[in-house]
Coordinates of C-alpha atoms and ligand atoms in Angstrom, one line a residue:
M277 CA -9.6 -1.9 -50.1
S278 CA -9.7 1.9 -50.0
G279 CA -10.8 3.6 -46.9
S280 CA -11.3 0.3 -45.0
A281 CA -8.3 0.2 -42.8
L282 CA -9.0 1.0 -39.1
R283 CA -6.4 1.2 -36.3
G284 CA -6.5 -0.9 -33.1
G285 CA -7.5 -4.5 -32.7
V286 CA -6.8 -7.9 -31.5
V287 CA -3.4 -9.6 -31.1
T288 CA -3.7 -13.1 -32.4
M289 CA -1.1 -14.7 -30.3
C290 CA -0.8 -13.0 -26.9
L291 CA 2.5 -12.3 -25.6
V292 CA 5.6 -12.6 -26.2
M293 CA 8.7 -14.0 -24.7
S294 CA 9.0 -12.3 -21.4
L295 CA 12.1 -10.3 -21.2
L296 CA 12.2 -8.8 -17.8
A297 CA 13.0 -5.2 -17.8
T298 CA 14.2 -5.3 -14.3
H299 CA 16.8 -8.0 -13.9
A300 CA 18.8 -7.4 -17.0
P301 CA 21.9 -5.4 -16.4
A302 CA 21.6 -1.6 -16.8
L303 CA 23.7 -0.5 -19.7
H304 CA 26.4 2.2 -19.3
S305 CA 24.5 3.7 -16.5
T306 CA 24.2 3.7 -12.8
V307 CA 20.5 4.2 -12.9
S308 CA 18.4 1.0 -12.5
L309 CA 14.8 1.6 -13.4
P310 CA 12.2 -0.2 -11.4
W311 CA 9.6 0.1 -14.2
G312 CA 8.3 -2.3 -16.8
W313 CA 5.3 -2.3 -19.2
E314 CA 2.4 -4.6 -19.6
C315 CA 0.1 -5.0 -22.6
V316 CA -3.4 -4.7 -21.0
S317 CA -6.7 -5.9 -22.4
E318 CA -7.5 -2.8 -24.4
Y319 CA -4.2 -3.1 -26.2
R320 CA -2.5 -0.4 -24.3
C321 CA 1.0 -0.5 -22.8
V322 CA 0.8 0.3 -19.1
K323 CA 3.8 1.3 -17.0
K324 CA 4.0 -0.7 -13.8
D325 CA 6.3 -1.2 -10.8
A326 CA 8.5 -4.2 -11.6
T327 CA 9.1 -5.0 -7.9
E328 CA 5.4 -5.7 -7.5
N329 CA 4.5 -7.1 -11.0
E330 CA 5.7 -10.3 -12.7
G331 CA 6.4 -10.6 -16.4
L332 CA 6.7 -7.0 -17.4
T333 CA 8.5 -6.1 -20.6
T334 CA 10.5 -3.1 -21.9
L335 CA 8.5 -0.2 -23.4
N336 CA 9.7 -1.0 -27.0
T337 CA 8.9 -4.7 -26.6
C338 CA 5.4 -3.9 -25.4
K339 CA 4.7 -1.4 -28.2
L340 CA 6.0 -3.7 -30.9
S341 CA 3.5 -6.4 -30.0
C342 CA 0.5 -4.9 -28.2
T343 CA -2.0 -4.4 -31.0
S344 CA -2.7 -6.1 -34.3
D345 CA -1.1 -3.3 -36.3
G346 CA 1.6 -2.5 -33.8
L347 CA 3.6 0.5 -34.7
L348 CA 3.3 0.5 -38.4
W349 CA 3.1 3.9 -40.1
P350 CA 1.4 4.5 -42.5
L351 CA -1.0 1.8 -41.5
P352 CA -1.0 -1.0 -44.2
A353 CA -4.1 -1.9 -46.1
S354 CA -4.2 -5.2 -44.1
S355 CA -1.8 -6.3 -41.4
L356 CA -1.6 -8.7 -38.5
I357 CA 1.1 -8.7 -35.8
H358 CA 1.3 -12.3 -34.6
G359 CA 3.3 -11.4 -31.5
D360 CA 6.4 -13.7 -31.4
I361 CA 9.5 -11.6 -30.7
S362 CA 13.0 -12.8 -31.4
M363 CA 16.2 -10.9 -30.7
F364 CA 19.1 -10.7 -33.1
L365 CA 22.3 -8.7 -33.8
V366 CA 22.5 -6.3 -36.7
D367 CA 25.4 -8.3 -38.2
N368 CA 23.3 -11.4 -38.5
I369 CA 21.0 -10.3 -41.3
A370 CA 21.2 -12.1 -44.6
F371 CA 19.8 -10.7 -47.9
E372 CA 18.5 -12.9 -50.6
P373 CA 17.1 -11.0 -53.6
T374 CA 15.3 -12.5 -56.6
C375 CA 15.2 -10.0 -59.4
H376 CA 16.1 -8.9 -62.9
G377 CA 18.8 -6.5 -64.2
E378 CA 18.9 -3.1 -62.7
V379 CA 16.2 -3.9 -60.1
C380 CA 18.9 -6.0 -58.4
N381 CA 21.2 -3.0 -58.1
L382 CA 18.4 -0.9 -56.7
L383 CA 17.5 -3.6 -54.2
Q384 CA 21.1 -3.8 -52.9
E385 CA 21.0 -0.1 -52.3
A386 CA 17.7 -0.3 -50.6
F387 CA 18.9 -3.1 -48.4
A388 CA 22.0 -1.0 -47.3
I389 CA 19.6 1.8 -46.3
F390 CA 17.4 -0.7 -44.5
K391 CA 20.4 -2.0 -42.5
D392 CA 21.5 1.6 -41.7
N393 CA 18.0 2.4 -40.5
L394 CA 18.2 -0.6 -38.1
Q395 CA 21.6 0.6 -36.8
R396 CA 19.9 3.9 -36.1
Y397 CA 17.5 2.4 -33.6
H398 CA 20.5 2.1 -31.2
P399 CA 20.3 5.1 -28.7
A400 CA 24.0 5.7 -29.1
Y401 CA 24.1 5.7 -32.9
S402 CA 26.4 8.0 -34.6
Q403 CA 27.9 8.3 -38.0
G404 CA 26.9 5.0 -39.4
K405 CA 27.8 2.9 -36.4
A406 CA 26.3 2.0 -33.1
P407 CA 28.4 0.8 -30.2
W408 CA 26.7 -2.5 -29.7
R409 CA 28.1 -4.0 -26.5
G410 CA 26.0 -6.8 -25.2
P411 CA 26.5 -9.0 -23.3
W412 CA 24.2 -11.3 -25.3
D413 CA 22.7 -14.6 -24.5
A414 CA 23.3 -17.6 -26.8
A415 CA 19.8 -17.3 -28.4
T416 CA 20.5 -13.7 -29.5
L417 CA 24.0 -14.5 -30.7
S418 CA 22.8 -17.4 -32.9
H419 CA 19.7 -15.8 -34.3
T420 CA 19.6 -14.9 -38.0
L421 CA 17.2 -12.6 -39.9
Y422 CA 16.8 -13.7 -43.5
V423 CA 15.4 -11.0 -45.7
E424 CA 14.1 -12.6 -48.9
V425 CA 12.9 -10.1 -51.5
T426 CA 11.3 -11.2 -54.8
V427 CA 10.5 -8.6 -57.5
S428 CA 8.8 -10.0 -60.6
G429 CA 8.8 -6.8 -62.7
E430 CA 11.6 -4.8 -64.3
A431 CA 10.4 -1.2 -63.8
T432 CA 13.1 1.1 -62.5
E433 CA 11.4 4.4 -62.8
L434 CA 8.4 5.5 -60.8
E435 CA 5.4 6.7 -62.8
L436 CA 2.0 7.9 -61.8
H437 CA 0.5 4.5 -62.1
T438 CA 3.4 2.3 -61.0
D439 CA 2.2 -0.7 -58.9
E440 CA 3.6 0.0 -55.4
S441 CA 1.9 -3.0 -53.7
Y442 CA 3.8 -5.6 -51.7
E443 CA 3.3 -8.6 -49.4
L444 CA 5.4 -9.3 -46.4
T445 CA 5.4 -12.2 -44.0
V446 CA 7.7 -12.5 -41.0
T447 CA 7.9 -16.0 -39.5
T448 CA 10.3 -17.6 -37.0
A449 CA 11.4 -21.2 -36.7
G450 CA 14.1 -22.1 -34.2
D451 CA 17.0 -19.6 -34.6
V452 CA 15.9 -18.3 -38.0
T453 CA 13.4 -15.5 -38.7
T454 CA 12.5 -15.2 -42.4
A455 CA 11.1 -11.9 -43.7
A456 CA 9.7 -12.7 -47.2
I457 CA 8.7 -9.7 -49.3
T458 CA 7.1 -10.1 -52.8
A459 CA 6.2 -7.3 -55.1
P460 CA 5.5 -6.6 -58.7
T461 CA 8.0 -3.7 -58.8
Y462 CA 11.1 -2.5 -57.1
F463 CA 9.0 0.4 -55.6
G464 CA 6.6 -2.0 -53.9
A465 CA 9.5 -4.1 -52.5
R466 CA 11.2 -1.0 -51.2
H467 CA 8.0 -0.1 -49.3
G468 CA 8.1 -3.7 -47.9
L469 CA 11.5 -3.1 -46.5
E470 CA 10.2 0.1 -44.8
T471 CA 7.4 -1.9 -43.2
L472 CA 9.9 -4.6 -42.1
S473 CA 12.1 -1.9 -40.5
Q474 CA 9.0 -1.0 -38.4
L475 CA 8.6 -4.6 -37.3
V476 CA 12.0 -4.3 -35.8
D477 CA 13.0 -2.2 -32.8
Y478 CA 15.7 -1.8 -30.2
H479 CA 15.5 -3.9 -27.0
E480 CA 16.5 -1.4 -24.3
T481 CA 18.0 -3.8 -21.8
A482 CA 19.4 -6.5 -24.0
D483 CA 21.3 -4.1 -26.4
A484 CA 20.0 -6.0 -29.4
L485 CA 17.4 -5.7 -32.1
M486 CA 14.1 -7.5 -31.9
V487 CA 11.7 -8.5 -34.7
V488 CA 8.1 -9.5 -34.3
T489 CA 6.3 -12.0 -36.5
A490 CA 3.6 -10.6 -38.7
S491 CA 1.8 -10.7 -42.1
V492 CA 1.1 -7.7 -44.2
T493 CA -0.7 -7.2 -47.5
D494 CA -0.4 -3.6 -48.7
A495 CA -1.0 -1.1 -51.5
P496 CA -1.6 2.7 -51.4
V497 CA -5.0 4.2 -51.8
F498 CA -3.8 7.2 -53.8
P499 CA -1.1 7.0 -56.5
Y500 CA 0.1 10.6 -56.0
R501 CA 1.4 11.3 -52.5
G502 CA 3.5 14.3 -52.3
L503 CA 5.3 17.2 -50.6
L504 CA 5.8 20.6 -52.2
L505 CA 9.0 22.3 -51.3
D506 CA 9.8 25.9 -52.4
T507 CA 13.5 26.7 -53.0
S508 CA 13.0 30.2 -54.3
R509 CA 11.8 32.3 -51.4
N510 CA 14.7 30.9 -49.5
Y511 CA 17.4 28.5 -50.7
V512 CA 17.4 25.0 -49.4
S513 CA 20.6 23.0 -49.3
M514 CA 21.2 19.6 -50.8
A515 CA 21.6 18.1 -47.4
T516 CA 18.1 19.3 -46.4
L517 CA 16.7 18.1 -49.7
E518 CA 18.2 14.7 -49.0
R519 CA 16.8 14.6 -45.4
T520 CA 13.4 15.5 -46.8
L521 CA 13.7 12.5 -49.2
D522 CA 14.7 10.3 -46.2
G523 CA 11.6 11.4 -44.4
M524 CA 9.5 10.8 -47.5
A525 CA 10.9 7.3 -47.9
A526 CA 10.1 6.5 -44.2
N527 CA 6.5 7.5 -44.9
K528 CA 6.0 6.0 -48.4
L529 CA 5.4 9.4 -49.9
N530 CA 6.4 9.2 -53.6
T531 CA 6.5 12.7 -55.1
L532 CA 8.7 15.7 -54.2
H533 CA 7.1 18.6 -56.1
W534 CA 10.0 20.9 -56.4
H535 CA 8.9 24.6 -56.8
I536 CA 12.4 25.5 -57.9
T537 CA 12.0 29.1 -59.0
D538 CA 9.8 32.1 -58.3
T539 CA 10.0 35.9 -58.4
H540 CA 12.4 35.9 -55.4
S541 CA 15.3 33.9 -56.8
F542 CA 16.3 31.6 -59.6
P543 CA 18.7 29.0 -58.2
L544 CA 18.7 26.6 -61.2
V545 CA 22.0 26.6 -63.2
L546 CA 21.3 26.2 -66.9
E547 CA 24.2 25.6 -69.3
T548 CA 22.3 27.2 -72.3
L549 CA 20.9 30.1 -70.2
P550 CA 23.6 30.9 -67.6
N551 CA 22.2 34.4 -67.0
M552 CA 19.1 32.9 -65.3
A553 CA 21.2 31.9 -62.2
N554 CA 23.7 34.7 -62.7
Y555 CA 21.0 37.2 -62.2
G556 CA 18.6 35.1 -60.2
A557 CA 20.6 33.2 -57.5
Y558 CA 20.9 34.7 -54.0
S559 CA 24.6 34.0 -54.2
A560 CA 27.1 32.0 -56.3
S561 CA 26.8 29.0 -53.9
E562 CA 23.1 29.0 -53.4
V563 CA 22.4 27.2 -56.7
Y564 CA 21.5 23.8 -58.1
T565 CA 23.8 22.4 -60.8
R566 CA 23.0 19.7 -63.3
E567 CA 25.3 17.3 -61.4
Q568 CA 23.6 18.0 -58.1
I569 CA 20.2 17.5 -59.6
A570 CA 21.3 14.2 -61.2
A571 CA 22.6 13.0 -57.8
L572 CA 19.4 14.1 -56.0
K573 CA 17.2 12.4 -58.6
E574 CA 19.1 9.1 -58.0
Y575 CA 18.9 9.6 -54.3
A576 CA 15.1 10.0 -54.6
R577 CA 14.6 7.0 -57.0
V578 CA 16.4 4.6 -54.7
R579 CA 14.0 5.8 -51.9
G580 CA 10.9 5.4 -54.0
V581 CA 10.4 9.1 -54.7
R582 CA 10.1 10.9 -58.0
L583 CA 11.3 14.5 -58.4
L584 CA 8.5 16.5 -60.1
P585 CA 9.9 19.9 -61.2
E586 CA 7.8 23.0 -61.5
L587 CA 8.6 26.1 -63.6
D588 CA 5.9 28.5 -62.4
A589 CA 4.7 30.8 -65.2
P590 CA 3.5 33.3 -66.4
A591 CA 3.4 34.9 -62.9
H592 CA 5.9 34.0 -60.2
V593 CA 8.8 34.9 -62.4
G594 CA 11.1 37.9 -61.9
N595 CA 14.6 37.7 -60.5
G596 CA 16.7 35.8 -63.0
W597 CA 14.8 37.2 -66.0
Q598 CA 16.2 40.7 -66.1
W599 CA 19.0 40.1 -68.6
G600 CA 16.9 40.1 -71.8
E601 CA 17.3 43.8 -72.7
K602 CA 21.1 43.8 -72.3
E603 CA 21.3 40.8 -74.6
G604 CA 19.2 42.4 -77.2
L605 CA 16.1 40.2 -76.5
G606 CA 13.9 42.9 -75.1
N607 CA 12.0 42.6 -71.8
L608 CA 11.5 38.9 -71.0
A609 CA 9.6 39.7 -67.8
V610 CA 7.7 42.8 -66.8
C611 CA 6.9 44.4 -63.4
V612 CA 10.1 42.8 -62.0
N613 CA 10.6 44.2 -58.4
Q614 CA 8.0 46.9 -59.2
E615 CA 6.7 49.1 -56.5
P616 CA 4.2 49.6 -54.8
W617 CA 4.1 45.8 -55.1
Q618 CA 0.5 45.6 -53.9
D619 CA -0.6 46.9 -57.3
F620 CA 1.2 44.3 -59.3
C621 CA 1.4 41.0 -57.4
V622 CA 0.4 39.1 -54.2
E623 CA 3.6 39.5 -52.4
P624 CA 6.9 41.3 -52.9
P625 CA 8.8 41.1 -55.3
C626 CA 6.6 41.2 -58.4
G627 CA 7.2 39.9 -61.9
Q628 CA 5.4 38.3 -64.9
L629 CA 6.4 37.0 -68.3
N630 CA 6.1 39.5 -71.2
L631 CA 3.4 38.0 -73.4
A632 CA 4.2 40.6 -76.1
N633 CA 7.8 39.5 -76.6
P634 CA 8.3 36.5 -78.9
E635 CA 11.9 36.1 -77.7
M636 CA 10.4 35.1 -74.3
Y637 CA 9.1 31.9 -75.9
N638 CA 12.5 31.1 -77.3
V639 CA 14.0 31.4 -73.8
L640 CA 11.2 29.4 -72.4
S641 CA 11.8 26.7 -75.0
S642 CA 15.5 26.4 -74.1
L643 CA 14.6 26.4 -70.4
Y644 CA 12.1 23.5 -70.9
H645 CA 14.6 21.7 -73.0
E646 CA 17.4 21.7 -70.4
M647 CA 15.0 21.2 -67.5
F648 CA 13.4 18.3 -69.1
N649 CA 16.7 16.6 -69.7
M650 CA 17.8 17.2 -66.1
F651 CA 14.7 15.5 -64.7
L652 CA 14.3 12.8 -67.3
P653 CA 12.2 10.6 -67.5
L654 CA 9.1 12.5 -66.6
D655 CA 5.5 11.6 -67.2
M656 CA 4.3 14.8 -65.5
F657 CA 5.4 18.4 -65.4
H658 CA 4.2 21.2 -63.2
F659 CA 3.5 24.5 -65.0
G660 CA 2.4 26.4 -61.8
G661 CA 0.1 28.9 -63.4
D662 CA -1.2 30.6 -60.3
E663 CA -1.9 34.2 -59.3
V664 CA -1.6 36.1 -62.5
N665 CA -2.0 39.9 -61.8
I666 CA -3.9 41.4 -64.8
N667 CA -3.0 44.9 -63.7
C668 CA 0.7 44.1 -64.1
W669 CA 0.2 43.3 -67.8
N670 CA -2.4 46.0 -68.4
S671 CA -0.3 48.7 -66.9
T672 CA 2.8 47.7 -69.0
Q673 CA 2.8 49.9 -72.1
E674 CA 4.4 47.3 -74.3
I675 CA 1.8 44.7 -73.5
F676 CA -1.1 47.2 -73.5
D677 CA -0.1 48.3 -77.0
W678 CA 0.3 44.7 -78.2
M679 CA -3.2 43.8 -76.9
T680 CA -4.8 46.8 -78.7
E681 CA -2.8 46.5 -82.0
N682 CA -3.8 42.9 -82.3
H683 CA -7.4 43.7 -81.5
Y684 CA -7.5 41.4 -78.5
G685 CA -9.0 44.0 -76.3
V686 CA -7.9 45.1 -72.8
D687 CA -10.7 43.8 -70.5
E688 CA -10.2 41.0 -68.1
A689 CA -11.6 38.3 -70.5
A690 CA -9.1 39.4 -73.1
Y691 CA -6.2 39.0 -70.7
H692 CA -7.5 35.6 -69.6
E693 CA -7.7 34.6 -73.2
Q694 CA -4.1 35.5 -73.9
W695 CA -3.0 33.8 -70.6
A696 CA -4.6 30.6 -72.0
V697 CA -2.9 31.1 -75.3
F698 CA 0.4 31.4 -73.4
Q699 CA -0.3 28.2 -71.4
E700 CA -1.0 26.2 -74.5
K701 CA 2.1 27.5 -76.2
A702 CA 4.1 26.6 -73.1
R703 CA 2.7 23.1 -73.1
E704 CA 3.6 22.7 -76.8
L705 CA 7.1 23.9 -76.2
L706 CA 7.5 21.5 -73.3
L707 CA 6.3 18.5 -75.4
K708 CA 8.6 19.5 -78.3
A709 CA 11.5 19.9 -75.9
S710 CA 10.8 16.5 -74.4
G711 CA 10.2 14.6 -77.6
H712 CA 7.1 13.0 -76.0
D713 CA 3.4 13.8 -76.5
D714 CA 2.0 12.1 -73.4
I715 CA 3.3 14.3 -70.6
Q716 CA 0.6 15.4 -68.2
G717 CA 0.7 19.0 -67.2
I718 CA -0.2 20.1 -63.7
L719 CA -1.7 23.6 -63.0
F720 CA -2.8 25.2 -59.8
T721 CA -6.3 26.4 -59.5
S722 CA -6.3 30.0 -60.8
G723 CA -8.3 32.5 -62.9
L724 CA -7.8 30.1 -65.8
T725 CA -9.6 27.2 -64.0
A726 CA -12.7 29.2 -63.1
P727 CA -15.7 26.9 -63.9
E728 CA -17.3 29.3 -66.4
H729 CA -14.3 29.0 -68.8
V730 CA -12.1 26.2 -67.6
E731 CA -13.2 23.9 -70.4
S732 CA -12.3 26.4 -73.1
Y733 CA -8.9 27.1 -71.5
V734 CA -7.7 23.8 -69.9
N735 CA -8.0 20.5 -71.8
K736 CA -8.8 17.8 -69.3
S737 CA -6.9 15.1 -71.2
N738 CA -3.7 17.1 -70.9
Y739 CA -3.8 18.6 -67.5
I740 CA -4.3 17.7 -63.9
I741 CA -5.5 20.5 -61.6
Q742 CA -4.0 21.0 -58.1
I743 CA -6.5 22.5 -55.7
W744 CA -5.1 24.8 -53.2
S745 CA -8.1 26.7 -51.9
T746 CA -10.2 25.7 -48.9
E747 CA -12.2 22.5 -48.6
D748 CA -15.5 24.4 -49.0
D749 CA -14.5 26.2 -52.1
P750 CA -17.1 25.2 -54.8
I751 CA -14.4 25.0 -57.4
I752 CA -13.6 21.5 -56.1
G753 CA -17.1 20.2 -56.9
D754 CA -17.2 22.2 -60.2
L755 CA -13.9 20.7 -61.5
L756 CA -14.9 17.1 -60.4
N757 CA -18.3 17.4 -62.0
L758 CA -16.7 18.6 -65.2
G759 CA -14.5 15.5 -65.1
Y760 CA -11.1 17.0 -64.3
R761 CA -8.4 14.9 -62.5
V762 CA -7.3 16.7 -59.4
I763 CA -4.6 16.7 -56.7
F764 CA -5.5 18.2 -53.3
S765 CA -3.4 20.6 -51.3
N766 CA -6.2 22.7 -49.8
Y767 CA -4.5 25.3 -47.6
D768 CA -6.9 25.0 -44.7
A769 CA -5.3 21.6 -43.9
W770 CA -2.3 21.0 -46.1
Y771 CA -0.2 24.2 -46.0
L772 CA 2.6 23.7 -43.6
D773 CA 3.8 27.3 -43.6
C774 CA 0.6 28.6 -41.9
G775 CA 0.5 29.9 -38.3
M776 CA 3.6 32.0 -38.1
G777 CA 3.9 35.7 -37.4
A778 CA 3.4 37.8 -40.5
W779 CA 6.4 38.5 -42.7
V780 CA 4.8 41.5 -44.4
G781 CA 3.3 43.8 -41.7
E782 CA 2.3 42.5 -38.3
G783 CA -0.1 40.0 -36.7
N784 CA -0.2 36.4 -38.1
N785 CA 0.6 35.2 -41.6
W786 CA -2.2 35.0 -44.2
C787 CA -3.2 31.4 -43.8
S788 CA -3.0 31.2 -40.0
P789 CA -3.7 29.3 -37.8
Y790 CA -1.1 26.6 -37.7
K791 CA -2.4 23.3 -39.1
G792 CA -1.8 20.7 -36.4
W793 CA -1.1 17.0 -37.3
Q794 CA -4.7 16.2 -36.4
T795 CA -6.0 18.6 -39.0
V796 CA -3.5 17.3 -41.6
Y797 CA -4.6 13.7 -40.8
M798 CA -8.3 14.3 -40.9
N799 CA -8.3 16.0 -44.3
N800 CA -10.0 13.4 -46.5
P801 CA -10.2 14.2 -50.2
Y802 CA -13.0 11.6 -50.9
E803 CA -15.1 13.1 -48.0
I804 CA -14.6 16.7 -49.4
A805 CA -15.7 15.5 -52.8
K806 CA -18.6 13.7 -51.4
T807 CA -19.8 16.7 -49.4
Q808 CA -19.7 18.9 -52.5
T809 CA -20.9 16.5 -55.2
G810 CA -22.5 13.5 -53.5
S811 CA -19.8 11.3 -55.0
T812 CA -16.3 10.4 -53.8
H813 CA -14.9 10.6 -57.4
E814 CA -12.2 8.0 -56.7
D815 CA -11.3 7.9 -60.4
L816 CA -10.6 11.6 -60.6
I817 CA -8.8 12.2 -57.3
L818 CA -5.2 11.2 -57.9
G819 CA -4.0 12.1 -54.4
G820 CA -2.6 15.1 -52.6
E821 CA 0.4 16.9 -51.2
A822 CA 1.3 19.1 -48.3
A823 CA 3.0 22.4 -49.3
L824 CA 5.8 24.1 -47.6
W825 CA 6.2 27.6 -49.1
T826 CA 9.5 28.9 -47.7
E827 CA 9.0 32.7 -47.1
Q828 CA 9.6 31.8 -43.5
A829 CA 11.6 28.6 -43.7
D830 CA 15.1 27.5 -44.7
D831 CA 17.6 24.8 -43.6
A832 CA 17.2 25.8 -39.9
V833 CA 13.5 24.9 -39.6
I834 CA 12.4 22.9 -42.6
D835 CA 12.5 19.5 -40.9
S836 CA 10.3 20.6 -38.0
K837 CA 7.7 22.1 -40.3
L838 CA 7.6 19.1 -42.6
W839 CA 7.7 16.5 -39.9
P840 CA 6.0 14.8 -38.3
R841 CA 3.0 16.4 -40.0
G842 CA 4.2 15.0 -43.3
A843 CA 3.7 11.6 -41.7
A844 CA 0.1 12.4 -40.9
L845 CA -0.4 13.3 -44.5
A846 CA 1.3 10.1 -45.6
E847 CA -1.2 7.9 -43.6
R848 CA -4.1 9.8 -45.1
L849 CA -2.8 9.3 -48.6
W850 CA -1.5 5.7 -48.3
T851 CA -4.2 4.3 -46.1
N852 CA -7.1 6.8 -46.2
P853 CA -8.0 5.3 -42.7
E854 CA -11.4 5.3 -41.2
G855 CA -11.7 6.5 -37.7
E856 CA -10.4 9.6 -35.9
W857 CA -6.9 10.8 -35.4
Y858 CA -6.8 9.8 -31.7
G859 CA -6.9 6.1 -32.7
A860 CA -3.6 6.7 -34.5
E861 CA -1.9 8.9 -31.8
T862 CA 0.1 6.2 -30.0
S863 CA 1.7 4.9 -33.3
F864 CA 2.2 8.5 -34.5
I865 CA 4.1 9.6 -31.5
H866 CA 6.4 6.5 -31.7
H867 CA 6.8 7.1 -35.5
R868 CA 8.0 10.6 -34.8
Q869 CA 10.8 9.1 -32.6
R870 CA 11.8 6.9 -35.5
L871 CA 12.1 9.9 -37.8
V872 CA 14.4 11.6 -35.3
K873 CA 16.6 8.5 -35.2
R874 CA 16.9 8.7 -39.0
G875 CA 18.4 12.2 -38.5
I876 CA 15.3 14.3 -39.2
Q877 CA 14.7 17.1 -36.7
A878 CA 10.9 16.4 -36.5
E879 CA 9.0 18.5 -34.1
R880 CA 8.0 17.1 -30.7
I881 CA 4.3 16.6 -30.3
Q882 CA 3.9 15.6 -26.7
P883 CA 5.9 15.2 -23.5
Q884 CA 7.9 12.0 -23.3
W885 CA 5.6 11.0 -20.4
C886 CA 2.8 10.5 -22.9
H887 CA 5.0 8.1 -25.0
Q888 CA 5.5 6.1 -21.8
N889 CA 1.9 6.3 -20.6
E890 CA -0.2 5.4 -23.6
G891 CA -3.6 6.9 -23.9
L892 CA -3.4 9.2 -20.8
C893 CA -2.8 12.5 -22.7
Y894 CA -6.4 13.2 -23.7
M895 CA -9.1 15.8 -23.2
Ligands
LIG938 C1 -6.6 48.2 -68.8 O1 -6.3 49.6 -68.9 C2 -7.4 50.3 -69.6 C3 -6.9 51.7 -69.8 O2 -6.2 52.2 -68.7 C4 -8.7 50.2 -68.8 O3 -9.7 50.9 -69.5 C5 -9.0 48.8 -68.7 O4 -10.2 48.6 -67.9 C6 -7.9 48.0 -68.0 N1 -8.2 46.6 -68.0 C7 -8.3 45.8 -66.9 C8 -8.6 44.4 -67.0 O5 -8.1 46.4 -65.8
LIG939 C1 -7.8 17.8 -75.9 O1 -6.6 17.0 -76.0 C2 -6.8 15.7 -76.6 C3 -5.5 14.9 -76.4 O2 -4.4 15.7 -76.7 C4 -7.3 15.9 -78.0 O3 -7.5 14.7 -78.6 C5 -8.5 16.8 -78.0 O4 -8.9 17.1 -79.3 C6 -8.3 18.1 -77.2 N1 -9.6 18.7 -77.1 C7 -9.8 20.0 -77.4 C8 -11.1 20.6 -77.2 O5 -8.9 20.7 -78.0

């Protein structure tokens, strides 16, 4: 199934009850538009003058039924839009779940979200309600949408290899439309509801919802489909985190990789280590408490997303770690805020853990213990592990002395060796804190993962490697040939912070230019692997994620940086489609409109004219 889905194609039953755009009363407006749309033979909706053409439909009606895959995003593995459209009112939806135990509770929540998402299609939606006014004809008033969801399994937590597949059929007989979703897990069923919400749209002149008959068989290509969000460079509010999860749910992305801490700030409140946030938070309110994290974790789970926490170490620590000496524990971190920063780290401010201080491991142990319990249950943990600056350690007298006194040496290899020792200790502390021995660690590519010594430093049974360098970096082929499991976030396509003005110095930021949605969409991990190794390595490539590092982002702009490009990523990882981005453009533009209706401030990609005139905005 992987890599076989292709956009565009035949409608099995050509159109559609003809709902004239022109003669229906214009709603709440004195403007009466003379336009309608027609689905023409190349499966394109064409805007025409309704005074000269018979049988035109509204734009949404045409889009919903004009191709075999309609407006579905991400494109399912297999789907067929049959084309019958029925109108109904949002109050005439019945929910019939078949399930076990806690899955039933989750399904009730998912259904409430589904219904709210349908309300949001109304152009005048606000605060949970739309002012539906009609008037409606008898057929619309009497039509019912039955949503029948059957979940056979009992899983209520998302793990790396959770079965997320589902089947969905939408059929209509008389005044009843039945949407039947079957799935082995809650998570598959939830995806089915997302797809169903895309087979529904707002009918612009009838002031009602419409649903199109269809059949869908679907499952993701990649099990790991993520976004990385950094909440250390700038604080991100709970509301923005929730909106991010809303967007992920709408796109069937399943992993929020939360880069909670870094050198800049430490916003995580720990009961056993209160000084971390006392010293590390930007302010007393810019923090995450245990209660907030519990609520966010539940918000994510209902939406089919796991929170994957990261504690980046031994570099990328600093603010929050300065209290050790005052408490009699010595220096926990070194080079903290040290200047000139260029000598000790990749961006200001600097900081690295103090390898020579055994107390540092005690603090790390408490930290892992509390963190693990906050994010429970976890089958993966992100250790970060990137960008260690050897000069920071080597120029710190305490560490230099410790290296010499223990006869480790002070050359680069010696420091790499001790970094690897740190990483293994950190992993053991995490396992001990968790009480499990089967938690997979994730590490960014770094000095530790260089091909000449990766096998002696990083055990491939215990770690997954996240690739963040460019698609032509030979490290990708090296790691795959050595048998490492990998996650892609190559910065030449999947870094969403690129393409701004610089924040240190002038000119553009380091990974410019901006990665447009087309670049995000066309970044194909199997193809990258094949180019480098001759094989697609489907067993080793777990998936990928787009990263939003927040040096230049906070609540004000996060939505527009994540979306709709996160949707382009989602189709790559869910469907791994064949074909070029332009075959997906029409659906993508409409999907962006949907995200905005869900309350996400997704960036505009084209003028609205292109949305109304499909296929005419090309080079
Ligand atoms: C560490 O410092 C010593 C003495 O200053 C120097 O000889 C050595 O080359 C340094 N090591 C690295 C990896 O730079
Ligand atoms: C790697 O880890 C696995 C599983 O924990 C273990 O069985 C194996 O011995 C380790 N390999 C090395 C070289 O330490």
